Amino acid sequence: QKEVEQNSGPLSVPEGAIASLNCTYSDRGSQSFFWYRQYSGKSPELIMSIYSNGDKEDGRFTAQLNKASQYVSLLIRDSQPSDSATYLCAVNVGRALTFGSGTRLQVQP
Amino acid sequence: NAGVMQNPRHLVRRRGQEARLRCSPMKGHSHVYWYRQLPEEGLKFMVYLQKENIIDESGMPKERFSAEFPKEGPSILRIQQVVRGDSAAYFCASSKRGADYEQYFGPGTRLTVT
């Protein structure tokens, strides 16, 4: 069983819509959760971190964490074509970060 | 503020040569991580270092790969006797504290083995 799972997509949404990205993890001891955005051929860029249950909002981004269900999500409001990228969920497993394989988001103009 | 710096950005090596990849962490960061991303695959953890200490190398291949983070200078990921399967993007990340804290990535080194 993969430690961090994401739907590979592509997830296609129209411009201005809400994009919802999901992630599940297997290690109940994980305490830190991150979302990274990676454009093709570029390095991952940290966009959100969340450490406790509930919601955390930053601009158009909202991260949601439910430790009981071992579930993390990222909502992107008012999606823009520039949001088209691969979104990586990362979870600390012991001393390292374990990444999901990423969800490719396409925002259609 | 300078971000994480990596060099070279692109590296071409023939099979059997050595590859040396360098990483300087962000200012104020003392923890360095190396990840590898194979074509069309996800990021895989390789090694976690602090100055003069390897904290976790559970993701490093057993042979040909080594890493260091000396007291002075950048962290080095060294690959001896490269093979075609080593062709990948190698990313370095740094953080202020351990893996439970935010990690910021450098631009990566794209290694091509011919």
mmCIF file of C-alpha atoms in Angstrom:
data_model
loop_
_atom_site.group_PDB
_atom_site.id
_atom_site.type_symbol
_atom_site.label_atom_id
_atom_site.label_comp_id
_atom_site.label_asym_id
_atom_site.label_seq_id
_atom_site.Cartn_x
_atom_site.Cartn_y
_atom_site.Cartn_z
ATOM 1 C CA GLN A 1 0.000 0.000 0.000
ATOM 2 C CA LYS A 2 1.346 3.405 -1.006
ATOM 3 C CA GLU A 3 2.028 5.698 1.914
ATOM 4 C CA VAL A 4 0.581 8.805 0.251
ATOM 5 C CA GLU A 5 -2.052 8.432 -2.452
ATOM 6 C CA GLN A 6 -3.410 10.961 -4.901
ATOM 7 C CA ASN A 7 -5.563 10.672 -7.984
ATOM 8 C CA SER A 8 -3.215 11.305 -10.895
ATOM 9 C CA GLY A 9 -5.858 13.136 -12.927
ATOM 10 C CA PRO A 10 -5.938 15.116 -15.028
ATOM 11 C CA LEU A 11 -8.522 17.117 -13.146
ATOM 12 C CA SER A 12 -10.061 19.576 -15.565
ATOM 13 C CA VAL A 13 -12.026 22.608 -14.302
ATOM 14 C CA PRO A 14 -13.242 25.750 -16.059
ATOM 15 C CA GLU A 15 -11.697 29.102 -15.254
ATOM 16 C CA GLY A 16 -13.290 30.637 -12.164
ATOM 17 C CA ALA A 17 -14.421 27.304 -10.699
ATOM 18 C CA ILE A 18 -13.265 25.619 -7.493
ATOM 19 C CA ALA A 19 -10.666 22.886 -7.924
ATOM 20 C CA SER A 20 -10.657 20.195 -5.233
ATOM 21 C CA LEU A 21 -7.575 18.028 -4.804
ATOM 22 C CA ASN A 22 -7.456 15.085 -2.416
ATOM 23 C CA CYS A 23 -4.815 13.022 -0.677
ATOM 24 C CA THR A 24 -4.863 10.094 1.744
ATOM 25 C CA TYR A 25 -1.979 8.833 3.840
ATOM 26 C CA SER A 26 -1.307 5.643 5.746
ATOM 27 C CA ASP A 27 0.993 6.629 8.650
ATOM 28 C CA ARG A 28 -1.146 7.639 11.640
ATOM 29 C CA GLY A 29 1.946 9.102 13.297
ATOM 30 C CA SER A 30 2.309 11.822 10.660
ATOM 31 C CA GLN A 31 2.074 15.311 12.095
ATOM 32 C CA SER A 32 2.873 17.644 9.199
ATOM 33 C CA PHE A 33 1.181 17.963 5.848
ATOM 34 C CA PHE A 34 2.124 20.038 2.833
ATOM 35 C CA TRP A 35 0.916 20.912 -0.633
ATOM 36 C CA TYR A 36 3.414 21.716 -3.349
ATOM 37 C CA ARG A 37 2.788 22.973 -6.875
ATOM 38 C CA GLN A 38 5.104 21.814 -9.654
ATOM 39 C CA TYR A 39 5.042 23.247 -13.147
ATOM 40 C CA SER A 40 6.400 21.037 -15.907
ATOM 41 C CA GLY A 41 10.197 21.017 -15.865
ATOM 42 C CA LYS A 42 10.386 23.104 -12.684
ATOM 43 C CA SER A 43 10.974 22.407 -9.015
ATOM 44 C CA PRO A 44 8.213 21.955 -6.399
ATOM 45 C CA GLU A 45 6.966 25.161 -4.796
ATOM 46 C CA LEU A 46 5.479 25.075 -1.304
ATOM 47 C CA ILE A 47 1.992 26.588 -1.316
ATOM 48 C CA MET A 48 0.379 25.350 1.915
ATOM 49 C CA SER A 49 1.292 23.648 5.172
ATOM 50 C CA ILE A 50 -1.156 22.342 7.766
ATOM 51 C CA TYR A 51 -0.473 20.744 11.121
ATOM 52 C CA SER A 52 -3.826 20.461 12.951
ATOM 53 C CA ASN A 53 -7.311 19.261 12.104
ATOM 54 C CA GLY A 54 -9.572 21.692 10.313
ATOM 55 C CA ASP A 55 -9.174 24.284 7.619
ATOM 56 C CA LYS A 56 -6.375 26.698 6.846
ATOM 57 C CA GLU A 57 -6.910 29.471 4.322
ATOM 58 C CA ASP A 58 -4.328 31.496 2.424
ATOM 59 C CA GLY A 59 -5.658 33.672 -0.354
ATOM 60 C CA ARG A 60 -7.415 31.495 -2.922
ATOM 61 C CA PHE A 61 -6.086 28.301 -1.306
ATOM 62 C CA THR A 62 -7.667 26.317 1.535
ATOM 63 C CA ALA A 63 -6.076 23.225 3.005
ATOM 64 C CA GLN A 64 -8.215 20.804 4.988
ATOM 65 C CA LEU A 65 -6.945 18.108 7.346
ATOM 66 C CA ASN A 66 -8.814 15.228 8.948
ATOM 67 C CA LYS A 67 -6.401 13.051 10.912
ATOM 68 C CA ALA A 68 -9.079 10.561 11.965
ATOM 69 C CA SER A 69 -9.816 9.817 8.307
ATOM 70 C CA GLN A 70 -6.158 10.289 7.295
ATOM 71 C CA TYR A 71 -7.224 12.721 4.625
ATOM 72 C CA VAL A 72 -5.844 16.004 3.362
ATOM 73 C CA SER A 73 -7.353 18.201 0.691
ATOM 74 C CA LEU A 74 -6.588 21.417 -1.148
ATOM 75 C CA LEU A 75 -9.264 23.732 -2.518
ATOM 76 C CA ILE A 76 -8.371 26.359 -5.095
ATOM 77 C CA ARG A 77 -11.053 29.024 -5.490
ATOM 78 C CA ASP A 78 -11.491 31.126 -8.632
ATOM 79 C CA SER A 79 -9.156 28.817 -10.567
ATOM 80 C CA GLN A 80 -6.969 30.495 -13.171
ATOM 81 C CA PRO A 81 -5.204 29.017 -16.210
ATOM 82 C CA SER A 82 -1.938 29.829 -14.415
ATOM 83 C CA ASP A 83 -2.960 27.298 -11.734
ATOM 84 C CA SER A 84 -2.542 24.503 -14.295
ATOM 85 C CA ALA A 85 0.221 22.361 -12.823
ATOM 86 C CA THR A 86 0.820 19.156 -10.884
ATOM 87 C CA TYR A 87 -0.066 19.385 -7.193
ATOM 88 C CA LEU A 88 1.932 17.214 -4.827
ATOM 89 C CA CYS A 89 0.740 16.172 -1.397
ATOM 90 C CA ALA A 90 3.575 15.548 1.099
ATOM 91 C CA VAL A 91 3.422 14.009 4.549
ATOM 92 C CA ASN A 92 6.195 13.625 7.079
ATOM 93 C CA VAL A 93 6.926 9.951 7.711
ATOM 94 C CA GLY A 94 9.571 9.760 10.392
ATOM 95 C CA ARG A 95 12.499 11.941 9.420
ATOM 96 C CA ALA A 96 11.544 12.411 5.773
ATOM 97 C CA LEU A 97 8.773 13.776 3.616
ATOM 98 C CA THR A 98 6.892 11.242 1.540
ATOM 99 C CA PHE A 99 5.268 12.608 -1.586
ATOM 100 C CA GLY A 100 2.248 11.416 -3.473
ATOM 101 C CA SER A 101 2.593 10.983 -7.200
ATOM 102 C CA GLY A 102 0.699 14.213 -7.792
ATOM 103 C CA THR A 103 -2.571 15.325 -9.371
ATOM 104 C CA ARG A 104 -2.373 17.151 -12.668
ATOM 105 C CA LEU A 105 -4.774 20.115 -12.739
ATOM 106 C CA GLN A 106 -5.900 21.708 -15.986
ATOM 107 C CA VAL A 107 -7.829 24.972 -15.821
ATOM 108 C CA GLN A 108 -9.671 25.612 -19.064
ATOM 109 C CA PRO A 109 -9.950 29.298 -20.136
ATOM 110 C CA ASN B 1 16.849 36.563 0.442
ATOM 111 C CA ALA B 2 18.578 33.929 -1.636
ATOM 112 C CA GLY B 3 16.669 30.710 -2.022
ATOM 113 C CA VAL B 4 18.097 27.221 -2.175
ATOM 114 C CA MET B 5 20.873 27.128 -4.741
ATOM 115 C CA GLN B 6 21.891 24.127 -6.765
ATOM 116 C CA ASN B 7 24.582 23.687 -9.372
ATOM 117 C CA PRO B 8 25.071 22.708 -11.989
ATOM 118 C CA ARG B 9 21.549 23.025 -13.376
ATOM 119 C CA HIS B 10 22.288 20.522 -16.126
ATOM 120 C CA LEU B 11 24.957 17.836 -16.059
ATOM 121 C CA VAL B 12 25.843 15.349 -18.770
ATOM 122 C CA ARG B 13 28.013 12.381 -17.913
ATOM 123 C CA ARG B 14 29.076 9.296 -19.825
ATOM 124 C CA ARG B 15 28.452 5.894 -18.282
ATOM 125 C CA GLY B 16 31.110 5.104 -15.685
ATOM 126 C CA GLN B 17 31.952 8.728 -14.855
ATOM 127 C CA GLU B 18 31.309 10.459 -11.557
ATOM 128 C CA ALA B 19 28.634 13.088 -10.985
ATOM 129 C CA ARG B 20 28.861 15.712 -8.224
ATOM 130 C CA LEU B 21 25.802 17.773 -7.414
ATOM 131 C CA ARG B 22 26.004 20.751 -5.066
ATOM 132 C CA CYS B 23 23.392 22.397 -2.877
ATOM 133 C CA SER B 24 23.519 25.503 -0.713
ATOM 134 C CA PRO B 25 20.561 25.838 1.676
ATOM 135 C CA MET B 26 18.532 28.958 2.232
ATOM 136 C CA LYS B 27 20.007 31.466 4.634
ATOM 137 C CA GLY B 28 19.170 30.460 8.190
ATOM 138 C CA HIS B 29 18.422 26.849 7.254
ATOM 139 C CA SER B 30 20.556 24.075 8.694
ATOM 140 C CA HIS B 31 18.767 20.977 7.401
ATOM 141 C CA VAL B 32 19.273 19.653 3.855
ATOM 142 C CA TYR B 33 17.371 16.956 1.993
ATOM 143 C CA TRP B 34 18.028 15.338 -1.373
ATOM 144 C CA TYR B 35 15.247 13.953 -3.559
ATOM 145 C CA ARG B 36 15.271 12.251 -6.935
ATOM 146 C CA GLN B 37 12.542 12.523 -9.548
ATOM 147 C CA LEU B 38 12.701 10.018 -12.370
ATOM 148 C CA PRO B 39 10.917 10.876 -15.625
ATOM 149 C CA GLU B 40 7.136 10.624 -15.179
ATOM 150 C CA GLU B 41 7.555 9.544 -11.549
ATOM 151 C CA GLY B 42 7.135 11.156 -8.178
ATOM 152 C CA LEU B 43 9.671 12.655 -5.836
ATOM 153 C CA LYS B 44 11.578 10.098 -3.816
ATOM 154 C CA PHE B 45 13.458 10.927 -0.638
ATOM 155 C CA MET B 46 17.131 10.002 -0.672
ATOM 156 C CA VAL B 47 18.947 11.500 2.321
ATOM 157 C CA TYR B 48 18.589 14.036 5.135
ATOM 158 C CA LEU B 49 21.653 15.837 6.510
ATOM 159 C CA GLN B 50 22.655 18.453 8.999
ATOM 160 C CA LYS B 51 26.107 20.006 9.145
ATOM 161 C CA GLU B 52 28.660 17.170 9.402
ATOM 162 C CA ASN B 53 25.922 14.614 10.106
ATOM 163 C CA ILE B 54 23.866 12.223 8.024
ATOM 164 C CA ILE B 55 20.563 11.963 9.880
ATOM 165 C CA ASP B 56 18.649 9.602 7.595
ATOM 166 C CA GLU B 57 19.934 7.897 4.435
ATOM 167 C CA SER B 58 17.192 5.296 4.178
ATOM 168 C CA GLY B 59 16.350 6.358 0.615
ATOM 169 C CA MET B 60 19.871 6.202 -0.764
ATOM 170 C CA PRO B 61 20.827 3.342 -3.075
ATOM 171 C CA LYS B 62 23.286 1.078 -1.264
ATOM 172 C CA GLU B 63 26.043 1.426 -3.825
ATOM 173 C CA ARG B 64 27.624 4.286 -5.776
ATOM 174 C CA PHE B 65 25.693 7.065 -4.010
ATOM 175 C CA SER B 66 26.991 9.169 -1.132
ATOM 176 C CA ALA B 67 26.184 12.531 0.412
ATOM 177 C CA GLU B 68 27.865 14.986 2.735
ATOM 178 C CA PHE B 69 27.225 18.371 4.288
ATOM 179 C CA PRO B 70 30.554 19.676 5.580
ATOM 180 C CA LYS B 71 31.013 22.333 8.211
ATOM 181 C CA GLU B 72 31.946 24.796 5.487
ATOM 182 C CA GLY B 73 30.539 24.826 1.997
ATOM 183 C CA PRO B 74 27.607 23.261 0.208
ATOM 184 C CA SER B 75 26.085 19.831 0.546
ATOM 185 C CA ILE B 76 27.349 17.388 -2.077
ATOM 186 C CA LEU B 77 25.535 14.432 -3.603
ATOM 187 C CA ARG B 78 28.044 12.174 -5.304
ATOM 188 C CA ILE B 79 27.220 9.431 -7.765
ATOM 189 C CA GLN B 80 30.077 7.174 -8.776
ATOM 190 C CA GLN B 81 30.203 5.124 -11.978
ATOM 191 C CA VAL B 82 26.948 6.525 -13.297
ATOM 192 C CA VAL B 83 24.585 4.345 -15.313
ATOM 193 C CA ARG B 84 21.766 5.355 -17.659
ATOM 194 C CA GLY B 85 19.202 4.633 -14.940
ATOM 195 C CA ASP B 86 20.683 7.471 -12.873
ATOM 196 C CA SER B 87 19.332 9.996 -15.402
ATOM 197 C CA ALA B 88 16.843 12.056 -13.425
ATOM 198 C CA ALA B 89 16.187 15.409 -11.805
ATOM 199 C CA TYR B 90 17.881 15.702 -8.426
ATOM 200 C CA PHE B 91 16.346 18.247 -6.082
ATOM 201 C CA CYS B 92 17.730 19.635 -2.886
ATOM 202 C CA ALA B 93 15.482 21.126 -0.223
ATOM 203 C CA SER B 94 16.249 22.896 3.027
ATOM 204 C CA SER B 95 14.402 23.678 6.233
ATOM 205 C CA LYS B 96 15.002 25.489 9.506
ATOM 206 C CA ARG B 97 14.213 22.406 11.550
ATOM 207 C CA GLY B 98 13.487 18.729 10.903
ATOM 208 C CA ALA B 99 11.242 17.046 8.406
ATOM 209 C CA ASP B 100 8.160 18.160 10.299
ATOM 210 C CA TYR B 101 8.871 21.693 9.167
ATOM 211 C CA GLU B 102 8.474 23.432 5.822
ATOM 212 C CA GLN B 103 10.973 22.429 3.159
ATOM 213 C CA TYR B 104 11.899 24.743 0.294
ATOM 214 C CA PHE B 105 13.259 23.326 -2.931
ATOM 215 C CA GLY B 106 16.083 24.426 -5.155
ATOM 216 C CA PRO B 107 15.807 24.521 -8.960
ATOM 217 C CA GLY B 108 17.250 21.029 -9.321
ATOM 218 C CA THR B 109 20.069 19.434 -11.279
ATOM 219 C CA ARG B 110 19.052 17.505 -14.355
ATOM 220 C CA LEU B 111 21.498 14.660 -14.839
ATOM 221 C CA THR B 112 21.724 12.956 -18.203
ATOM 222 C CA VAL B 113 23.863 9.855 -18.570
ATOM 223 C CA THR B 114 24.843 9.019 -22.143
#
